[in-house]
Amino acid sequence: MTQNPNLAALSAAGVSVWLDDLSRERLQTGNLQQLIDTRSVVGVTTNPSIFQAALSKGHAYDAQVAELAERGADVDATIRTVTTDDVRNACDVLAKQYEASDGVDGRVSIEVDPRLAHDTDKTILQAIELWKIVDRPNLLIKIPATLAGLPAITAVIAEGISVNVTLIFSVERHRGVMDAYLAGLEAAAEAGHDLARIHSVASFFVSRVDTEIDARLDKIGTPGALALRGKAGLANARLAYAAYQEVFEGGERFEALTSKGARVQRPLWASTGVKNPDYPDTLYVTELVAANTVNTMPEKTLEAVADHGKITGDTITGTAEASQGVFDELDAAGIDLVDVFKVLEDEGVDKFEKSWQELIDATRDQLDTAGK
């Protein structure tokens, strides 16, 4: 099998292609392996919404749920078993990519219960539990970048566990995430962990920023405001990359850790499916190309890039000044950016909590049916 040229070009430009989806059907049919072989996929991310969708359609999980019901498993135990089994199996499918990339790629992410987003101690405990249950070196534990999540990130990294920090919307919070990662590495080094085995990505959400800010620009309605639609998401991500370069490309604190094998915390572009049909469906891929980044795409976006994505090389480096100019214009137009990022974080946590509750309800129904 040959790789799609557009996605191969994206990979060659330094962007790791990860699939933002996982289901047992993908694993059982060999679809995930096919995407690895033909679409340059070298990682997988999951979240509560993805698992809720996977468990709610089809019958791939029926036999296992019936078996768990027979054993008397409760809802939480069933969800934990089913999801960690899928993630473990996906880790095994991606083991070759993990080994070939010296641990950089071949990664599969699993998220802590979103109901713990504002509870530091419980997040730490569940992250450690999930790490032990899945028991694969290419796992990433997803922890949200809430204020309670930041110290949890430090504590989990300090245990030698690799982390995908999710739900980052602002550059300010991204800086807090990088700081939490470095603090975790420093503690891990003191505890005697091999820093070369600890990896992290910082998942910076893109399309949701445009969705929220565009709606506010539409309300303002002036020609100047309307001209800024569709610019905030890319500018925000590009400023995040500039912050990453500042910290990890010559930053003194990170430099002090490199002799111990420390790895950079790569920016990961999440929420890269275009929500506005007026925008090109490859916008958040082709315009966010730079070395040491990850783009985690829903399959629809992956296929759009494969079909007509034009990869022209690095589209981020050197854009910080212009990107800051976009934010200066947004501020001048009356956009309250602090409020924007607070709303997005709150909505992000709420959305995952809602999906988790739907997952609980669907699993409870399946257990009840299986037990009859």
mmCIF file of C-alpha atoms in Angstrom:
data_model
loop_
_atom_site.group_PDB
_atom_site.id
_atom_site.type_symbol
_atom_site.label_atom_id
_atom_site.label_comp_id
_atom_site.label_asym_id
_atom_site.label_seq_id
_atom_site.Cartn_x
_atom_site.Cartn_y
_atom_site.Cartn_z
ATOM 1 C CA MET A 1 0.000 0.000 0.000
ATOM 2 C CA THR A 2 1.191 3.528 -0.736
ATOM 3 C CA GLN A 3 0.711 6.648 1.329
ATOM 4 C CA ASN A 4 -1.502 9.461 0.090
ATOM 5 C CA PRO A 5 0.869 12.144 -1.295
ATOM 6 C CA ASN A 6 -0.832 15.102 0.414
ATOM 7 C CA LEU A 7 -0.704 13.511 3.853
ATOM 8 C CA ALA A 8 2.826 12.244 3.214
ATOM 9 C CA ALA A 9 3.842 15.831 2.408
ATOM 10 C CA LEU A 10 2.217 17.027 5.633
ATOM 11 C CA SER A 11 4.209 14.442 7.589
ATOM 12 C CA ALA A 12 7.421 15.398 5.778
ATOM 13 C CA ALA A 13 6.834 19.013 6.816
ATOM 14 C CA GLY A 14 6.993 17.962 10.482
ATOM 15 C CA VAL A 15 3.302 17.474 11.288
ATOM 16 C CA SER A 16 2.332 14.148 12.869
ATOM 17 C CA VAL A 17 -1.058 13.006 11.540
ATOM 18 C CA TRP A 18 -3.266 11.601 14.300
ATOM 19 C CA LEU A 19 -6.832 10.356 13.908
ATOM 20 C CA ASP A 20 -9.369 11.943 16.239
ATOM 21 C CA ASP A 21 -11.515 8.835 16.570
ATOM 22 C CA LEU A 22 -11.472 5.265 17.842
ATOM 23 C CA SER A 23 -13.986 2.433 17.908
ATOM 24 C CA ARG A 24 -13.877 -1.320 18.235
ATOM 25 C CA GLU A 25 -15.195 -1.555 14.686
ATOM 26 C CA ARG A 26 -12.122 0.331 13.409
ATOM 27 C CA LEU A 27 -9.916 -2.117 15.267
ATOM 28 C CA GLN A 28 -11.764 -5.289 14.269
ATOM 29 C CA THR A 29 -12.116 -4.452 10.566
ATOM 30 C CA GLY A 30 -8.496 -3.371 10.175
ATOM 31 C CA ASN A 31 -9.585 0.161 9.265
ATOM 32 C CA LEU A 32 -7.122 1.745 11.697
ATOM 33 C CA GLN A 33 -4.264 -0.242 10.182
ATOM 34 C CA GLN A 34 -5.422 0.803 6.714
ATOM 35 C CA LEU A 35 -5.274 4.476 7.712
ATOM 36 C CA ILE A 36 -1.766 3.912 9.057
ATOM 37 C CA ASP A 37 -0.754 2.307 5.758
ATOM 38 C CA THR A 38 -2.418 4.787 3.371
ATOM 39 C CA ARG A 39 -3.075 8.036 5.258
ATOM 40 C CA SER A 40 0.178 8.537 7.252
ATOM 41 C CA VAL A 41 -1.725 8.148 10.537
ATOM 42 C CA VAL A 42 0.732 7.725 13.420
ATOM 43 C CA GLY A 43 -1.511 8.321 16.445
ATOM 44 C CA VAL A 44 -5.054 8.253 17.790
ATOM 45 C CA THR A 45 -6.909 10.526 20.189
ATOM 46 C CA THR A 46 -10.118 9.757 22.035
ATOM 47 C CA ASN A 47 -12.457 11.730 24.255
ATOM 48 C CA PRO A 48 -15.785 11.086 26.017
ATOM 49 C CA SER A 49 -17.772 12.162 22.936
ATOM 50 C CA ILE A 50 -15.905 9.674 20.738
ATOM 51 C CA PHE A 51 -16.475 6.772 23.139
ATOM 52 C CA GLN A 52 -20.120 7.715 23.594
ATOM 53 C CA ALA A 53 -20.629 7.607 19.815
ATOM 54 C CA ALA A 54 -18.742 4.315 19.461
ATOM 55 C CA LEU A 55 -20.668 2.489 22.182
ATOM 56 C CA SER A 56 -24.039 3.835 21.109
ATOM 57 C CA LYS A 57 -24.016 2.544 17.530
ATOM 58 C CA GLY A 58 -23.699 -0.977 16.202
ATOM 59 C CA HIS A 59 -23.164 -4.176 18.121
ATOM 60 C CA ALA A 60 -19.375 -4.419 18.432
ATOM 61 C CA TYR A 61 -19.538 -4.156 22.222
ATOM 62 C CA ASP A 62 -22.607 -6.320 22.912
ATOM 63 C CA ALA A 63 -20.770 -9.553 23.714
ATOM 64 C CA GLN A 64 -18.324 -7.925 26.126
ATOM 65 C CA VAL A 65 -21.054 -5.919 27.876
ATOM 66 C CA ALA A 66 -23.133 -9.106 28.267
ATOM 67 C CA GLU A 67 -20.142 -10.895 29.776
ATOM 68 C CA LEU A 68 -19.491 -8.017 32.167
ATOM 69 C CA ALA A 69 -23.184 -7.957 33.148
ATOM 70 C CA GLU A 70 -22.994 -11.644 33.958
ATOM 71 C CA ARG A 71 -20.025 -10.960 36.211
ATOM 72 C CA GLY A 72 -21.989 -8.252 38.013
ATOM 73 C CA ALA A 73 -19.912 -5.314 36.797
ATOM 74 C CA ASP A 74 -21.402 -1.882 37.478
ATOM 75 C CA VAL A 75 -21.609 0.936 34.942
ATOM 76 C CA ASP A 76 -18.294 2.597 35.840
ATOM 77 C CA ALA A 77 -16.405 -0.707 35.772
ATOM 78 C CA THR A 78 -17.951 -1.604 32.415
ATOM 79 C CA ILE A 79 -17.013 1.728 30.837
ATOM 80 C CA ARG A 80 -13.493 1.493 32.237
ATOM 81 C CA THR A 81 -13.012 -2.058 30.938
ATOM 82 C CA VAL A 82 -14.454 -1.438 27.477
ATOM 83 C CA THR A 83 -12.620 1.838 26.838
ATOM 84 C CA THR A 84 -9.252 0.712 28.191
ATOM 85 C CA ASP A 85 -9.472 -2.483 26.123
ATOM 86 C CA ASP A 86 -9.979 -0.446 22.951
ATOM 87 C CA VAL A 87 -7.140 1.920 23.815
ATOM 88 C CA ARG A 88 -4.772 -0.944 24.708
ATOM 89 C CA ASN A 89 -5.539 -2.671 21.401
ATOM 90 C CA ALA A 90 -4.991 0.574 19.501
ATOM 91 C CA CYS A 91 -1.648 0.995 21.303
ATOM 92 C CA ASP A 92 -0.667 -2.441 20.045
ATOM 93 C CA VAL A 93 -1.703 -1.597 16.468
ATOM 94 C CA LEU A 94 0.486 1.541 16.635
ATOM 95 C CA ALA A 95 3.447 -0.133 18.369
ATOM 96 C CA LYS A 96 5.556 -0.117 15.181
ATOM 97 C CA GLN A 97 5.054 3.638 14.732
ATOM 98 C CA TYR A 98 5.991 4.126 18.388
ATOM 99 C CA GLU A 99 9.236 2.188 17.987
ATOM 100 C CA ALA A 100 10.139 3.726 14.622
ATOM 101 C CA SER A 101 9.745 7.277 15.971
ATOM 102 C CA ASP A 102 11.677 6.645 19.201
ATOM 103 C CA GLY A 103 8.474 7.096 21.178
ATOM 104 C CA VAL A 104 7.418 10.413 19.648
ATOM 105 C CA ASP A 105 4.467 8.983 17.726
ATOM 106 C CA GLY A 106 2.462 5.763 17.768
ATOM 107 C CA ARG A 107 0.524 7.334 20.621
ATOM 108 C CA VAL A 108 -3.043 6.678 21.785
ATOM 109 C CA SER A 109 -4.791 9.014 24.224
ATOM 110 C CA ILE A 110 -7.404 8.235 26.855
ATOM 111 C CA GLU A 111 -9.096 10.919 28.941
ATOM 112 C CA VAL A 112 -9.748 10.998 32.663
ATOM 113 C CA ASP A 113 -13.412 11.193 33.668
ATOM 114 C CA PRO A 114 -14.459 14.759 32.680
ATOM 115 C CA ARG A 115 -16.449 15.067 35.903
ATOM 116 C CA LEU A 116 -13.068 15.357 37.635
ATOM 117 C CA ALA A 117 -11.987 18.420 35.616
ATOM 118 C CA HIS A 118 -12.049 20.657 38.695
ATOM 119 C CA ASP A 119 -10.682 18.103 41.183
ATOM 120 C CA THR A 120 -6.886 17.918 41.196
ATOM 121 C CA ASP A 121 -6.419 14.973 43.554
ATOM 122 C CA LYS A 122 -8.985 12.694 41.910
ATOM 123 C CA THR A 123 -7.608 13.521 38.460
ATOM 124 C CA ILE A 124 -4.127 12.437 39.594
ATOM 125 C CA LEU A 125 -5.427 9.186 41.067
ATOM 126 C CA GLN A 126 -7.435 8.278 37.979
ATOM 127 C CA ALA A 127 -4.578 9.164 35.624
ATOM 128 C CA ILE A 128 -2.294 6.757 37.506
ATOM 129 C CA GLU A 129 -5.041 4.103 37.527
ATOM 130 C CA LEU A 130 -5.620 4.367 33.756
ATOM 131 C CA TRP A 131 -1.871 4.224 33.098
ATOM 132 C CA LYS A 132 -1.635 0.979 35.066
ATOM 133 C CA ILE A 133 -4.749 -0.595 33.509
ATOM 134 C CA VAL A 134 -3.778 0.047 29.886
ATOM 135 C CA ASP A 135 -0.148 -0.828 30.654
ATOM 136 C CA ARG A 136 1.385 0.299 27.362
ATOM 137 C CA PRO A 137 4.367 2.667 26.968
ATOM 138 C CA ASN A 138 2.746 4.485 24.020
ATOM 139 C CA LEU A 139 -0.280 5.632 26.024
ATOM 140 C CA LEU A 140 -1.034 9.299 26.720
ATOM 141 C CA ILE A 141 -3.337 10.265 29.587
ATOM 142 C CA LYS A 142 -5.528 13.229 28.676
ATOM 143 C CA ILE A 143 -5.908 15.832 31.421
ATOM 144 C CA PRO A 144 -7.861 19.061 30.822
ATOM 145 C CA ALA A 145 -6.008 22.362 31.143
ATOM 146 C CA THR A 146 -8.355 23.723 33.799
ATOM 147 C CA LEU A 147 -6.855 25.554 36.763
ATOM 148 C CA ALA A 148 -7.294 22.350 38.779
ATOM 149 C CA GLY A 149 -5.763 20.375 35.924
ATOM 150 C CA LEU A 150 -2.437 22.250 35.919
ATOM 151 C CA PRO A 151 -1.093 20.856 39.232
ATOM 152 C CA ALA A 152 -2.440 17.429 38.235
ATOM 153 C CA ILE A 153 -0.362 17.594 35.041
ATOM 154 C CA THR A 154 2.766 18.332 37.084
ATOM 155 C CA ALA A 155 2.057 15.512 39.532
ATOM 156 C CA VAL A 156 1.311 12.932 36.814
ATOM 157 C CA ILE A 157 4.399 13.844 34.750
ATOM 158 C CA ALA A 158 6.425 13.597 37.995
ATOM 159 C CA GLU A 159 5.290 9.952 38.232
ATOM 160 C CA GLY A 160 6.861 9.261 34.835
ATOM 161 C CA ILE A 161 3.508 9.152 33.029
ATOM 162 C CA SER A 162 3.074 10.701 29.567
ATOM 163 C CA VAL A 163 0.293 13.280 29.249
ATOM 164 C CA ASN A 164 -1.860 14.832 26.540
ATOM 165 C CA VAL A 165 -3.062 18.154 27.941
ATOM 166 C CA THR A 166 -6.466 18.908 26.430
ATOM 167 C CA LEU A 167 -8.935 21.803 26.203
ATOM 168 C CA ILE A 168 -6.370 24.592 25.797
ATOM 169 C CA PHE A 169 -7.898 27.701 24.271
ATOM 170 C CA SER A 170 -5.667 30.657 25.185
ATOM 171 C CA VAL A 171 -1.946 31.325 24.819
ATOM 172 C CA GLU A 172 -1.884 32.384 28.464
ATOM 173 C CA ARG A 173 -3.194 28.979 29.568
ATOM 174 C CA HIS A 174 -0.805 27.283 27.122
ATOM 175 C CA ARG A 175 2.063 28.977 28.938
ATOM 176 C CA GLY A 176 0.682 27.621 32.215
ATOM 177 C CA VAL A 177 0.557 24.144 30.676
ATOM 178 C CA MET A 178 4.177 24.334 29.501
ATOM 179 C CA ASP A 179 5.193 25.508 32.972
ATOM 180 C CA ALA A 180 3.306 22.575 34.549
ATOM 181 C CA TYR A 181 5.081 20.167 32.182
ATOM 182 C CA LEU A 182 8.535 21.538 33.010
ATOM 183 C CA ALA A 183 7.781 21.406 36.745
ATOM 184 C CA GLY A 184 6.723 17.782 36.279
ATOM 185 C CA LEU A 185 9.938 16.947 34.424
ATOM 186 C CA GLU A 186 12.015 18.558 37.157
ATOM 187 C CA ALA A 187 10.230 16.501 39.804
ATOM 188 C CA ALA A 188 10.505 13.344 37.685
ATOM 189 C CA ALA A 189 14.253 13.855 37.336
ATOM 190 C CA GLU A 190 14.586 14.228 41.104
ATOM 191 C CA ALA A 191 12.631 11.007 41.568
ATOM 192 C CA GLY A 192 15.013 9.170 39.248
ATOM 193 C CA HIS A 193 12.704 8.702 36.240
ATOM 194 C CA ASP A 194 14.130 8.459 32.730
ATOM 195 C CA LEU A 195 12.981 11.725 31.163
ATOM 196 C CA ALA A 196 13.454 10.343 27.646
ATOM 197 C CA ARG A 197 10.474 8.054 28.249
ATOM 198 C CA ILE A 198 8.131 10.894 29.259
ATOM 199 C CA HIS A 199 6.233 12.558 26.427
ATOM 200 C CA SER A 200 3.587 15.243 26.287
ATOM 201 C CA VAL A 201 1.494 17.174 23.796
ATOM 202 C CA ALA A 202 -0.445 20.375 24.426
ATOM 203 C CA SER A 203 -3.812 20.142 22.643
ATOM 204 C CA PHE A 204 -4.724 23.611 21.439
ATOM 205 C CA PHE A 205 -8.302 23.883 20.146
ATOM 206 C CA VAL A 206 -8.724 25.804 16.908
ATOM 207 C CA SER A 207 -12.129 25.797 15.185
ATOM 208 C CA ARG A 208 -14.107 26.431 18.368
ATOM 209 C CA VAL A 209 -12.240 29.733 18.780
ATOM 210 C CA ASP A 210 -13.481 30.912 15.383
ATOM 211 C CA THR A 211 -17.010 29.690 16.094
ATOM 212 C CA GLU A 212 -17.256 31.715 19.313
ATOM 213 C CA ILE A 213 -15.491 34.847 18.089
ATOM 214 C CA ASP A 214 -17.250 34.869 14.697
ATOM 215 C CA ALA A 215 -20.619 34.854 16.466
ATOM 216 C CA ARG A 216 -19.560 37.882 18.511
ATOM 217 C CA LEU A 217 -18.225 39.668 15.422
ATOM 218 C CA ASP A 218 -21.551 39.050 13.661
ATOM 219 C CA LYS A 219 -23.356 40.703 16.576
ATOM 220 C CA ILE A 220 -21.104 43.766 16.367
ATOM 221 C CA GLY A 221 -21.834 43.830 12.630
ATOM 222 C CA THR A 222 -19.509 46.646 11.519
ATOM 223 C CA PRO A 223 -17.507 46.170 8.300
ATOM 224 C CA GLY A 224 -14.299 46.099 10.324
ATOM 225 C CA ALA A 225 -15.649 43.439 12.670
ATOM 226 C CA LEU A 226 -17.024 41.285 9.855
ATOM 227 C CA ALA A 227 -13.665 41.431 8.062
ATOM 228 C CA LEU A 228 -12.069 39.649 11.053
ATOM 229 C CA ARG A 229 -14.249 36.529 10.805
ATOM 230 C CA GLY A 230 -12.292 33.303 10.419
ATOM 231 C CA LYS A 231 -8.970 34.840 11.449
ATOM 232 C CA ALA A 232 -8.863 34.291 15.211
ATOM 233 C CA GLY A 233 -8.434 30.498 15.301
ATOM 234 C CA LEU A 234 -5.314 30.471 13.126
ATOM 235 C CA ALA A 235 -3.830 33.572 14.776
ATOM 236 C CA ASN A 236 -4.354 32.054 18.220
ATOM 237 C CA ALA A 237 -2.685 28.768 17.252
ATOM 238 C CA ARG A 238 0.213 30.553 15.581
ATOM 239 C CA LEU A 239 0.821 32.618 18.718
ATOM 240 C CA ALA A 240 0.772 29.376 20.712
ATOM 241 C CA TYR A 241 3.497 27.992 18.447
ATOM 242 C CA ALA A 242 5.584 31.124 18.997
ATOM 243 C CA ALA A 243 5.199 30.587 22.762
ATOM 244 C CA TYR A 244 6.279 26.957 22.302
ATOM 245 C CA GLN A 245 9.407 28.077 20.433
ATOM 246 C CA GLU A 246 10.232 30.575 23.169
ATOM 247 C CA VAL A 247 10.086 27.885 25.869
ATOM 248 C CA PHE A 248 11.525 24.856 24.088
ATOM 249 C CA GLU A 249 13.914 26.258 21.474
ATOM 250 C CA GLY A 250 16.616 27.777 23.656
ATOM 251 C CA GLY A 251 14.607 28.455 26.816
ATOM 252 C CA GLU A 252 16.946 28.136 29.814
ATOM 253 C CA ARG A 253 14.624 26.048 31.955
ATOM 254 C CA PHE A 254 14.128 23.400 29.279
ATOM 255 C CA GLU A 255 17.790 23.487 28.242
ATOM 256 C CA ALA A 256 18.731 22.470 31.786
ATOM 257 C CA LEU A 257 16.650 19.300 31.359
ATOM 258 C CA THR A 258 17.828 18.250 27.897
ATOM 259 C CA SER A 259 21.001 16.624 29.232
ATOM 260 C CA LYS A 260 18.699 14.292 31.190
ATOM 261 C CA GLY A 261 16.854 13.288 28.028
ATOM 262 C CA ALA A 262 13.860 15.653 28.268
ATOM 263 C CA ARG A 263 11.572 15.904 25.233
ATOM 264 C CA VAL A 264 9.717 18.978 24.037
ATOM 265 C CA GLN A 265 5.990 19.231 24.675
ATOM 266 C CA ARG A 266 4.671 19.424 21.124
ATOM 267 C CA PRO A 267 1.747 21.678 20.218
ATOM 268 C CA LEU A 268 -1.189 19.600 18.991
ATOM 269 C CA TRP A 269 -3.874 21.213 16.840
ATOM 270 C CA ALA A 270 -7.238 19.875 17.981
ATOM 271 C CA SER A 271 -10.769 20.711 16.874
ATOM 272 C CA THR A 272 -9.495 20.955 13.293
ATOM 273 C CA GLY A 273 -12.742 19.994 11.590
ATOM 274 C CA VAL A 274 -14.135 23.163 9.995
ATOM 275 C CA LYS A 275 -17.476 24.169 11.530
ATOM 276 C CA ASN A 276 -18.288 27.001 9.096
ATOM 277 C CA PRO A 277 -19.079 25.698 5.572
ATOM 278 C CA ASP A 278 -17.907 29.021 4.145
ATOM 279 C CA TYR A 279 -14.324 28.176 5.107
ATOM 280 C CA PRO A 280 -12.104 25.696 3.211
ATOM 281 C CA ASP A 281 -12.497 22.250 4.784
ATOM 282 C CA THR A 282 -8.703 21.869 5.061
ATOM 283 C CA LEU A 283 -8.151 25.345 6.597
ATOM 284 C CA TYR A 284 -6.981 24.194 10.030
ATOM 285 C CA VAL A 285 -4.514 21.732 8.509
ATOM 286 C CA THR A 286 -2.833 23.452 5.575
ATOM 287 C CA GLU A 287 -2.510 26.765 7.460
ATOM 288 C CA LEU A 288 -1.012 25.185 10.600
ATOM 289 C CA VAL A 289 2.087 23.452 9.259
ATOM 290 C CA ALA A 290 5.334 23.587 11.238
ATOM 291 C CA ALA A 291 7.964 21.249 12.647
ATOM 292 C CA ASN A 292 7.276 19.362 15.889
ATOM 293 C CA THR A 293 3.492 19.689 15.738
ATOM 294 C CA VAL A 294 0.588 17.243 15.706
ATOM 295 C CA ASN A 295 -2.724 17.623 13.901
ATOM 296 C CA THR A 296 -5.456 15.343 15.203
ATOM 297 C CA MET A 297 -8.211 15.157 12.609
ATOM 298 C CA PRO A 298 -11.673 13.648 12.395
ATOM 299 C CA GLU A 299 -11.804 11.238 9.455
ATOM 300 C CA LYS A 300 -13.803 13.688 7.315
ATOM 301 C CA THR A 301 -10.998 16.255 7.571
ATOM 302 C CA LEU A 302 -8.346 13.591 7.019
ATOM 303 C CA GLU A 303 -10.032 12.560 3.781
ATOM 304 C CA ALA A 304 -10.461 16.181 2.676
ATOM 305 C CA VAL A 305 -6.714 16.746 3.046
ATOM 306 C CA ALA A 306 -6.015 13.476 1.222
ATOM 307 C CA ASP A 307 -8.267 14.583 -1.646
ATOM 308 C CA HIS A 308 -7.378 18.243 -2.153
ATOM 309 C CA GLY A 309 -5.194 19.570 0.676
ATOM 310 C CA LYS A 310 -2.337 21.701 -0.662
ATOM 311 C CA ILE A 311 0.730 21.439 1.576
ATOM 312 C CA THR A 312 3.082 24.335 0.831
ATOM 313 C CA GLY A 313 5.544 23.914 3.706
ATOM 314 C CA ASP A 314 5.777 25.839 6.967
ATOM 315 C CA THR A 315 2.785 28.189 7.326
ATOM 316 C CA ILE A 316 3.401 29.215 10.965
ATOM 317 C CA THR A 317 6.997 30.300 11.554
ATOM 318 C CA GLY A 318 7.374 34.056 11.285
ATOM 319 C CA THR A 319 3.642 34.804 11.602
ATOM 320 C CA ALA A 320 3.606 35.853 15.269
ATOM 321 C CA GLU A 321 3.619 39.599 14.643
ATOM 322 C CA ALA A 322 0.775 39.445 12.124
ATOM 323 C CA SER A 323 -1.156 37.089 14.417
ATOM 324 C CA GLN A 324 -0.798 39.483 17.320
ATOM 325 C CA GLY A 325 -2.089 42.182 14.986
ATOM 326 C CA VAL A 326 -5.287 40.154 14.479
ATOM 327 C CA PHE A 327 -5.796 40.002 18.233
ATOM 328 C CA ASP A 328 -5.147 43.729 18.587
ATOM 329 C CA GLU A 329 -7.854 44.338 15.963
ATOM 330 C CA LEU A 330 -10.262 41.963 17.745
ATOM 331 C CA ASP A 331 -9.693 43.831 20.990
ATOM 332 C CA ALA A 332 -10.229 47.176 19.246
ATOM 333 C CA ALA A 333 -13.464 45.834 17.706
ATOM 334 C CA GLY A 334 -14.813 45.125 21.194
ATOM 335 C CA ILE A 335 -14.185 41.394 21.552
ATOM 336 C CA ASP A 336 -13.639 40.456 25.210
ATOM 337 C CA LEU A 337 -10.986 37.791 24.695
ATOM 338 C CA VAL A 338 -10.734 36.862 28.380
ATOM 339 C CA ASP A 339 -14.450 36.098 28.363
ATOM 340 C CA VAL A 340 -14.173 34.208 25.054
ATOM 341 C CA PHE A 341 -11.605 31.788 26.473
ATOM 342 C CA LYS A 342 -13.507 31.322 29.736
ATOM 343 C CA VAL A 343 -16.708 30.504 27.836
ATOM 344 C CA LEU A 344 -14.869 28.052 25.582
ATOM 345 C CA GLU A 345 -13.252 26.227 28.493
ATOM 346 C CA ASP A 346 -16.534 26.012 30.418
ATOM 347 C CA GLU A 347 -18.377 24.778 27.320
ATOM 348 C CA GLY A 348 -15.621 22.258 26.570
ATOM 349 C CA VAL A 349 -15.811 20.716 30.037
ATOM 350 C CA ASP A 350 -19.636 20.752 29.955
ATOM 351 C CA LYS A 351 -19.729 19.076 26.545
ATOM 352 C CA PHE A 352 -17.485 16.233 27.686
ATOM 353 C CA GLU A 353 -19.446 15.851 30.930
ATOM 354 C CA LYS A 354 -22.670 15.602 28.936
ATOM 355 C CA SER A 355 -21.156 12.985 26.602
ATOM 356 C CA TRP A 356 -19.891 11.046 29.615
ATOM 357 C CA GLN A 357 -23.355 11.059 31.137
ATOM 358 C CA GLU A 358 -24.825 9.840 27.835
ATOM 359 C CA LEU A 359 -22.185 7.107 27.823
ATOM 360 C CA ILE A 360 -23.189 6.123 31.369
ATOM 361 C CA ASP A 361 -26.875 6.040 30.423
ATOM 362 C CA ALA A 362 -26.274 3.992 27.263
ATOM 363 C CA THR A 363 -24.028 1.541 29.127
ATOM 364 C CA ARG A 364 -26.559 1.167 31.924
ATOM 365 C CA ASP A 365 -29.256 0.357 29.342
ATOM 366 C CA GLN A 366 -26.991 -2.247 27.721
ATOM 367 C CA LEU A 367 -26.186 -3.833 31.081
ATOM 368 C CA ASP A 368 -29.881 -3.937 31.979
ATOM 369 C CA THR A 369 -30.757 -5.533 28.638
ATOM 370 C CA ALA A 370 -27.940 -8.063 28.924
ATOM 371 C CA GLY A 371 -28.987 -8.954 32.467
ATOM 372 C CA LYS A 372 -32.572 -9.823 31.480
#
